[in-house]
């Protein structure tokens, strides 16, 4: 068994197998994995990370495949994290993603990690944060995180990445409506994919119309990112990809020395702290043994209450150090 320092050293040296192993150790909640991850984290720099979100079928994976090729052509290494809560049920989506990205399967500059299960520590955010950190340890310049839908998981992932791209497609009617509900705040760029299909222009105009309804940015947001651009692509045909790449580059160029970047890095740090804290508590609870069983019994008998028992368990844990 390698020590945490060994594992970290290998990952930092660019060893992909060690990286895969570290991801598994962390997902399994293995202490050595967490120690190694900590070492990797301290000794690496943030990558340019992009979240790609949108309804199923809009073409996110196809688009990511194009982005990977474009980044590889520039000599940049790309880590992809495919977060797909539905795949545990269907089993189909992730396999589809794997097949689609197969072109890159033998390229050591590309690493695709699917997070179909949540790992013993819970929370997709924690797994995503950990995987992102491992990619950064490997020194990958780019990390792309694919998420489905517009739920809490997507909002959390948006707190981890430096830029968020929202993908829509014509004919998926409710999408523009859904925009109003949630993704508006997290989107840095909008992509209307399937521009080869009827109605793509109309969808783009609808997004622009919704954008115009937003309240004007406050004065102190002046340095932040400007109005998100709306781009048309056909991932299937490879059209609009160069423009998308340029828009992402322009976004990062604006973001780079700004207070907004510092704000985003701190938002990421907060989520990393929150998810790790919850994971630690969950592990601690599982390890509480008899104390946990006794607390459960007291609650079941209503001779105590959850708040009191939580404090008691935390205090006991604190005493153990
Ligand atoms: N017509 C058209 N089809 C596309 C385009 N991009 C992706 N697709 C197709 O849309 C379907 C869903 O694509 P996928 O990338 O899996 O979408 P995801 O669920 O958002 O990841 C697949 O059958 C793709 O081949 C496009 O630009 N035009
Ligand atoms: Mg997909």
CSV table of C-alpha atoms and ligand atoms in Angstrom, one decimal:
chain,number,residue,atom,x,y,z
A,1,UNK,CA,0.0,0.0,0.0
A,2,UNK,CA,1.4,3.4,-1.1
A,3,UNK,CA,1.5,6.2,1.5
A,4,UNK,CA,-0.6,9.3,0.9
A,5,UNK,CA,2.6,11.2,0.1
A,6,UNK,CA,3.5,8.6,-2.6
A,7,UNK,CA,0.0,8.8,-4.2
A,8,UNK,CA,0.1,12.6,-4.1
A,9,UNK,CA,3.6,12.7,-5.6
A,10,UNK,CA,2.6,10.5,-8.5
A,11,UNK,CA,-0.5,12.5,-9.2
A,12,UNK,CA,1.4,15.7,-9.2
A,13,UNK,CA,3.9,14.0,-11.5
A,14,UNK,CA,1.1,13.5,-14.0
A,15,UNK,CA,0.4,9.8,-13.4
A,16,UNK,CA,-3.1,9.1,-14.7
A,17,UNK,CA,-3.4,5.7,-13.1
A,18,UNK,CA,-2.5,7.2,-9.7
A,19,UNK,CA,-5.1,9.9,-10.4
A,20,UNK,CA,-7.8,7.3,-11.1
A,21,UNK,CA,-6.9,5.4,-8.0
A,22,UNK,CA,-7.0,8.6,-5.9
A,23,UNK,CA,-10.4,9.4,-7.2
A,24,UNK,CA,-11.7,6.0,-6.2
A,25,UNK,CA,-10.1,6.2,-2.7
A,26,UNK,CA,-11.7,9.5,-2.1
A,27,UNK,CA,-15.1,8.2,-3.3
A,28,UNK,CA,-14.7,5.3,-0.9
A,29,UNK,CA,-14.0,7.7,1.9
A,30,UNK,CA,-10.6,6.1,2.6
A,31,UNK,CA,-8.6,8.2,5.0
A,32,UNK,CA,-5.3,7.9,3.0
A,33,UNK,CA,-7.2,9.1,-0.1
A,34,UNK,CA,-8.4,12.2,1.7
A,35,UNK,CA,-4.8,12.9,3.0
A,36,UNK,CA,-3.4,12.5,-0.5
A,37,UNK,CA,-6.0,14.7,-1.9
A,38,UNK,CA,-5.2,17.4,0.6
A,39,UNK,CA,-1.5,17.2,-0.4
A,40,UNK,CA,-2.4,17.5,-4.1
A,41,UNK,CA,-4.7,20.4,-3.4
A,42,UNK,CA,-2.1,22.4,-1.6
A,43,UNK,CA,0.5,21.9,-4.3
A,44,UNK,CA,-1.6,22.7,-7.4
A,45,UNK,CA,-3.2,25.7,-9.1
A,46,UNK,CA,-6.8,26.2,-10.2
A,47,UNK,CA,-7.5,25.1,-13.8
A,48,UNK,CA,-9.7,27.0,-16.2
A,49,UNK,CA,-12.9,25.1,-15.4
A,50,UNK,CA,-16.2,25.3,-17.3
A,51,UNK,CA,-19.5,23.9,-16.3
A,52,UNK,CA,-21.8,22.8,-19.2
A,53,UNK,CA,-25.4,22.5,-18.2
A,54,UNK,CA,-28.8,22.1,-19.9
A,55,UNK,CA,-31.6,19.7,-20.4
A,56,UNK,CA,-30.9,16.2,-21.6
A,57,UNK,CA,-30.6,15.9,-25.4
A,58,UNK,CA,-29.5,19.5,-26.1
A,59,UNK,CA,-26.2,18.2,-27.3
A,60,UNK,CA,-23.9,18.9,-24.3
A,61,UNK,CA,-21.8,15.8,-24.7
A,62,UNK,CA,-21.4,16.3,-28.4
A,63,UNK,CA,-20.4,19.9,-27.8
A,64,UNK,CA,-17.9,18.9,-25.1
A,65,UNK,CA,-16.4,16.4,-27.5
A,66,UNK,CA,-15.8,19.3,-30.0
A,67,UNK,CA,-14.3,21.5,-27.2
A,68,UNK,CA,-12.0,18.7,-26.2
A,69,UNK,CA,-10.7,18.4,-29.8
A,70,UNK,CA,-10.2,22.1,-30.0
A,71,UNK,CA,-8.3,22.3,-26.7
A,72,UNK,CA,-6.2,19.3,-27.7
A,73,UNK,CA,-5.3,21.0,-31.0
A,74,UNK,CA,-3.9,23.8,-28.8
A,75,UNK,CA,-1.9,21.3,-26.8
A,76,UNK,CA,-4.0,21.8,-23.6
A,77,UNK,CA,-5.0,18.8,-21.5
A,78,UNK,CA,-8.6,18.4,-20.6
A,79,UNK,CA,-10.4,16.7,-17.7
A,80,UNK,CA,-14.1,16.0,-18.1
A,81,UNK,CA,-16.4,15.3,-15.2
A,82,UNK,CA,-19.8,13.9,-16.3
A,83,UNK,CA,-22.2,14.4,-13.5
A,84,UNK,CA,-25.4,12.5,-14.3
A,85,UNK,CA,-27.8,11.7,-11.5
A,86,UNK,CA,-30.2,10.0,-14.0
A,87,UNK,CA,-27.7,7.5,-15.3
A,88,UNK,CA,-28.0,5.5,-12.1
A,89,UNK,CA,-31.5,4.8,-13.2
A,90,UNK,CA,-31.3,4.5,-16.9
A,91,UNK,CA,-27.7,3.3,-17.2
A,92,UNK,CA,-27.8,4.7,-20.7
A,93,UNK,CA,-26.6,8.3,-20.6
A,94,UNK,CA,-23.2,7.7,-19.3
A,95,UNK,CA,-22.5,4.8,-21.6
A,96,UNK,CA,-23.6,7.1,-24.5
A,97,UNK,CA,-21.2,9.7,-23.3
A,98,UNK,CA,-18.3,7.2,-23.0
A,99,UNK,CA,-18.9,6.0,-26.6
A,100,UNK,CA,-19.2,9.6,-27.9
A,101,UNK,CA,-15.9,10.6,-26.3
A,102,UNK,CA,-14.2,7.4,-27.4
A,103,UNK,CA,-12.3,9.2,-30.0
A,104,UNK,CA,-10.3,10.6,-27.1
A,105,UNK,CA,-10.1,7.4,-25.2
A,106,UNK,CA,-6.5,6.7,-26.0
A,107,UNK,CA,-5.3,10.3,-25.7
A,108,UNK,CA,-3.4,10.7,-22.4
A,109,UNK,CA,-4.3,14.4,-22.6
A,110,UNK,CA,-7.9,13.6,-22.0
A,111,UNK,CA,-9.4,12.1,-18.9
A,112,UNK,CA,-13.2,11.5,-18.7
A,113,UNK,CA,-14.6,10.7,-15.2
A,114,UNK,CA,-18.3,9.8,-14.8
A,115,UNK,CA,-19.9,10.4,-11.5
A,116,UNK,CA,-22.9,8.1,-11.8
A,117,UNK,CA,-22.8,7.1,-8.1
A,118,UNK,CA,-22.2,9.5,-5.3
A,119,UNK,CA,-19.5,7.7,-3.3
A,120,UNK,CA,-19.7,6.8,0.3
A,121,UNK,CA,-19.1,10.4,1.5
A,122,UNK,CA,-22.3,11.4,-0.3
A,123,UNK,CA,-23.0,14.5,-2.3
A,124,UNK,CA,-22.2,14.9,-6.0
A,125,UNK,CA,-20.6,18.3,-5.1
A,126,UNK,CA,-18.0,16.6,-3.0
A,127,UNK,CA,-17.1,14.1,-5.7
A,128,UNK,CA,-17.0,16.9,-8.3
A,129,UNK,CA,-14.8,19.1,-6.1
A,130,UNK,CA,-12.4,16.2,-5.4
A,131,UNK,CA,-12.2,15.2,-9.1
A,132,UNK,CA,-11.6,18.8,-10.1
A,133,UNK,CA,-8.8,19.0,-7.5
A,134,UNK,CA,-7.2,15.8,-8.9
A,135,UNK,CA,-7.3,17.1,-12.5
A,136,UNK,CA,-5.6,20.3,-11.2
A,137,UNK,CA,-3.0,18.1,-9.5
A,138,UNK,CA,-2.3,16.5,-12.8
A,139,UNK,CA,-1.7,20.0,-14.2
A,140,UNK,CA,-4.6,19.8,-16.7
A,141,UNK,CA,-5.2,23.3,-18.1
A,142,UNK,CA,-8.9,22.7,-18.7
A,143,UNK,CA,-11.7,21.0,-16.8
A,144,UNK,CA,-15.2,20.6,-18.2
A,145,UNK,CA,-18.1,19.6,-15.9
A,146,UNK,CA,-21.2,18.3,-17.6
A,147,UNK,CA,-24.4,18.5,-15.5
A,148,UNK,CA,-28.0,17.8,-16.5
A,149,UNK,CA,-30.9,20.1,-15.8
A,150,UNK,CA,-31.2,23.1,-13.6
A,151,UNK,CA,-31.5,21.7,-10.0
A,152,UNK,CA,-29.5,22.4,-6.9
A,153,UNK,CA,-26.7,20.1,-8.1
A,154,UNK,CA,-26.1,22.4,-11.1
A,155,UNK,CA,-26.1,25.5,-8.9
A,156,UNK,CA,-23.6,23.9,-6.6
A,157,UNK,CA,-21.4,22.8,-9.6
A,158,UNK,CA,-21.5,26.4,-10.8
A,159,UNK,CA,-20.0,27.5,-7.6
A,160,UNK,CA,-17.0,25.1,-8.2
A,161,UNK,CA,-16.2,26.2,-11.7
A,162,UNK,CA,-15.0,29.5,-13.0
A,163,UNK,CA,-17.4,29.7,-15.9
A,164,UNK,CA,-20.8,28.3,-16.7
A,165,UNK,CA,-22.2,27.5,-20.1
A,166,UNK,CA,-25.9,26.9,-20.5
A,167,UNK,CA,-26.8,24.8,-23.5
A,168,UNK,CA,-30.3,24.9,-25.2
A,169,UNK,CA,-31.7,23.5,-28.4
A,170,UNK,CA,-34.7,24.5,-30.5
A,171,UNK,CA,-37.8,22.5,-30.0
A,172,UNK,CA,-37.3,21.8,-26.4
A,173,UNK,CA,-40.1,24.2,-25.6
A,174,UNK,CA,-40.0,24.7,-21.9
A,175,UNK,CA,-36.3,25.5,-21.8
A,176,UNK,CA,-36.5,29.2,-22.2
A,177,UNK,CA,-39.2,29.3,-19.5
A,178,UNK,CA,-37.0,27.3,-17.2
A,179,UNK,CA,-34.3,29.9,-17.7
A,180,UNK,CA,-36.2,32.4,-15.8
A,181,UNK,CA,-36.4,30.1,-12.8
A,182,UNK,CA,-32.8,29.4,-12.1
A,183,UNK,CA,-30.0,29.2,-14.6
A,184,UNK,CA,-30.1,32.9,-15.5
A,185,UNK,CA,-28.0,33.8,-12.5
A,186,UNK,CA,-25.3,31.2,-13.1
A,187,UNK,CA,-25.0,31.5,-16.9
A,188,UNK,CA,-21.9,33.2,-18.3
A,189,UNK,CA,-22.5,32.0,-21.8
A,190,UNK,CA,-25.6,30.7,-23.6
A,191,UNK,CA,-25.3,28.2,-26.4
A,192,UNK,CA,-28.2,27.4,-28.6
A,193,UNK,CA,-27.0,24.1,-30.2
A,194,UNK,CA,-28.5,22.3,-33.1
A,195,UNK,CA,-28.4,25.4,-35.2
A,196,UNK,CA,-28.8,23.1,-38.2
A,197,UNK,CA,-32.4,22.6,-37.0
A,198,UNK,CA,-35.5,24.7,-37.6
A,199,UNK,CA,-36.1,27.3,-34.9
A,200,UNK,CA,-32.6,27.8,-33.5
A,201,UNK,CA,-32.6,31.5,-34.3
A,202,UNK,CA,-36.0,31.9,-32.6
A,203,UNK,CA,-34.7,30.2,-29.5
A,204,UNK,CA,-31.6,32.5,-29.5
A,205,UNK,CA,-33.9,35.5,-29.7
A,206,UNK,CA,-36.0,34.2,-26.9
A,207,UNK,CA,-33.0,33.9,-24.7
A,208,UNK,CA,-31.9,37.4,-25.6
A,209,UNK,CA,-35.3,38.7,-24.7
A,210,UNK,CA,-35.2,37.0,-21.3
A,211,UNK,CA,-31.7,38.5,-20.7
A,212,UNK,CA,-33.1,42.0,-21.4
A,213,UNK,CA,-35.6,41.5,-18.7
A,214,UNK,CA,-32.9,41.1,-16.1
A,215,UNK,CA,-32.4,44.0,-13.7
A,216,UNK,CA,-29.4,46.1,-14.7
A,217,UNK,CA,-26.2,45.2,-12.9
A,218,UNK,CA,-25.5,47.2,-9.8
A,219,UNK,CA,-22.7,49.7,-9.7
A,220,UNK,CA,-20.3,47.5,-7.8
A,221,UNK,CA,-20.8,44.7,-10.3
A,222,UNK,CA,-19.1,46.9,-12.8
A,223,UNK,CA,-15.9,44.8,-12.8
A,224,UNK,CA,-17.8,41.6,-13.1
A,225,UNK,CA,-18.6,39.7,-16.3
A,226,UNK,CA,-20.8,41.6,-18.7
A,227,UNK,CA,-24.0,40.4,-20.3
A,228,UNK,CA,-23.7,36.7,-21.2
A,229,UNK,CA,-23.3,36.2,-25.0
A,230,UNK,CA,-25.7,33.9,-26.8
A,231,UNK,CA,-24.0,31.7,-29.4
A,232,UNK,CA,-25.4,29.4,-32.1
A,233,UNK,CA,-23.6,26.1,-32.7
A,234,UNK,CA,-24.1,22.8,-34.5
A,235,UNK,CA,-22.0,20.4,-32.5
A,236,UNK,CA,-23.0,17.6,-34.9
A,237,UNK,CA,-21.7,19.5,-37.9
A,238,UNK,CA,-18.9,21.3,-36.0
A,239,UNK,CA,-20.3,24.7,-36.8
A,240,UNK,CA,-19.8,27.7,-34.5
A,241,UNK,CA,-17.2,25.8,-32.4
A,242,UNK,CA,-14.4,28.2,-33.2
A,243,UNK,CA,-16.7,31.1,-32.2
A,244,UNK,CA,-17.7,29.4,-29.0
A,245,UNK,CA,-14.0,28.8,-28.1
A,246,UNK,CA,-13.2,32.4,-28.8
A,247,UNK,CA,-16.1,33.5,-26.6
A,248,UNK,CA,-14.9,31.3,-23.7
A,249,UNK,CA,-11.4,32.7,-24.1
A,250,UNK,CA,-12.8,36.2,-24.1
A,251,UNK,CA,-14.7,35.5,-21.0
A,252,UNK,CA,-11.7,34.2,-19.2
A,253,UNK,CA,-9.6,37.1,-20.4
A,254,UNK,CA,-12.1,39.5,-18.8
A,255,UNK,CA,-12.4,37.4,-15.7
A,256,UNK,CA,-8.7,37.0,-15.1
A,257,UNK,CA,-7.5,39.8,-13.0
A,258,UNK,CA,-10.9,40.8,-11.6
A,259,UNK,CA,-12.5,40.9,-8.2
A,260,UNK,CA,-15.1,38.6,-9.7
A,261,UNK,CA,-12.5,35.9,-10.1
A,262,UNK,CA,-11.5,36.3,-6.5
A,263,UNK,CA,-15.2,36.1,-5.5
A,264,UNK,CA,-15.7,32.9,-7.6
A,265,UNK,CA,-12.6,31.3,-6.0
A,266,UNK,CA,-14.0,32.0,-2.6
A,267,UNK,CA,-17.4,30.7,-3.5
A,268,UNK,CA,-15.6,27.5,-4.6
A,269,UNK,CA,-13.7,27.4,-1.3
A,270,UNK,CA,-16.9,27.8,0.6
A,271,UNK,CA,-18.5,24.9,-1.2
A,272,UNK,CA,-15.4,22.8,-0.7
A,273,UNK,CA,-15.6,23.5,3.0
A,274,UNK,CA,-19.3,22.8,3.3
A,275,UNK,CA,-19.2,19.5,1.4
A,276,UNK,CA,-16.1,18.3,3.3
A,277,UNK,CA,-17.6,19.3,6.6
A,278,UNK,CA,-20.7,17.3,5.9
A,279,UNK,CA,-18.7,14.3,4.7
A,280,UNK,CA,-16.6,14.4,7.9
A,281,UNK,CA,-19.8,14.6,10.0
A,282,UNK,CA,-21.3,11.7,8.1
A,283,UNK,CA,-18.1,9.6,8.6
A,284,UNK,CA,-18.0,10.6,12.2
A,285,UNK,CA,-21.6,9.6,12.7
A,286,UNK,CA,-21.1,6.2,11.1
A,287,UNK,CA,-18.1,5.7,13.4
A,288,UNK,CA,-20.1,6.7,16.6
A,289,UNK,CA,-21.2,3.1,17.1
A,290,UNK,CA,-22.9,2.6,20.5
A,291,UNK,CA,-23.3,6.3,21.1
A,292,UNK,CA,-25.3,6.6,17.8
A,293,UNK,CA,-27.5,3.6,18.7
A,294,UNK,CA,-28.2,5.1,22.1
A,295,UNK,CA,-29.1,8.4,20.6
A,296,UNK,CA,-31.4,6.7,18.1
A,297,UNK,CA,-33.2,4.9,20.9
A,298,UNK,CA,-33.7,8.0,23.0
A,299,UNK,CA,-35.2,9.8,20.0
A,300,UNK,CA,-37.4,6.9,19.1
A,301,UNK,CA,-38.7,6.9,22.7
A,302,UNK,CA,-39.0,10.8,22.6
A,303,UNK,CA,-37.0,11.0,25.8
A,304,UNK,CA,-34.6,13.4,24.0
A,305,UNK,CA,-34.6,15.5,20.8
A,306,UNK,CA,-32.5,15.7,17.7
A,307,UNK,CA,-30.8,18.9,18.5
A,308,UNK,CA,-29.7,17.8,22.0
A,309,UNK,CA,-28.5,14.4,20.6
A,310,UNK,CA,-26.5,16.2,17.8
A,311,UNK,CA,-24.7,18.3,20.3
A,312,UNK,CA,-24.0,15.3,22.5
A,313,UNK,CA,-22.5,13.4,19.5
A,314,UNK,CA,-20.5,16.4,18.4
A,315,UNK,CA,-19.2,16.9,21.9
A,316,UNK,CA,-18.2,13.2,22.2
A,317,UNK,CA,-16.4,13.5,18.9
A,318,UNK,CA,-14.6,16.6,19.9
A,319,UNK,CA,-13.5,14.9,23.1
A,320,UNK,CA,-12.0,12.1,21.1
A,321,UNK,CA,-10.2,14.7,19.1
B,1,LIG,N1,-29.2,18.0,-35.4
B,1,LIG,C1,-28.3,18.0,-34.4
B,1,LIG,N2,-28.2,17.0,-33.5
B,1,LIG,C2,-27.3,17.1,-32.5
B,1,LIG,C3,-26.4,18.2,-32.4
B,1,LIG,N3,-25.7,18.0,-31.3
B,1,LIG,C4,-26.0,16.9,-30.8
B,1,LIG,N4,-27.0,16.3,-31.5
B,1,LIG,C5,-27.7,15.0,-31.3
B,1,LIG,O1,-28.6,15.2,-30.1
B,1,LIG,C6,-28.6,14.0,-29.4
B,1,LIG,C7,-28.2,14.3,-27.9
B,1,LIG,O2,-26.8,14.7,-27.9
B,1,LIG,P1,-26.0,14.6,-26.6
B,1,LIG,O3,-24.7,15.2,-26.9
B,1,LIG,O4,-26.0,13.2,-26.0
B,1,LIG,O5,-26.9,15.5,-25.6
B,1,LIG,P2,-26.8,15.8,-24.0
B,1,LIG,O6,-27.8,14.9,-23.4
B,1,LIG,O7,-27.1,17.2,-23.8
B,1,LIG,O8,-25.4,15.4,-23.6
B,1,LIG,C8,-27.7,13.0,-30.1
B,1,LIG,O9,-28.4,12.2,-30.9
B,1,LIG,C9,-26.8,13.9,-30.9
B,1,LIG,O10,-26.2,13.2,-32.0
B,1,LIG,C10,-26.5,19.2,-33.4
B,1,LIG,O11,-25.8,20.2,-33.4
B,1,LIG,N5,-27.5,19.1,-34.4
B,2,LIG,MG1,-24.6,14.1,-22.1
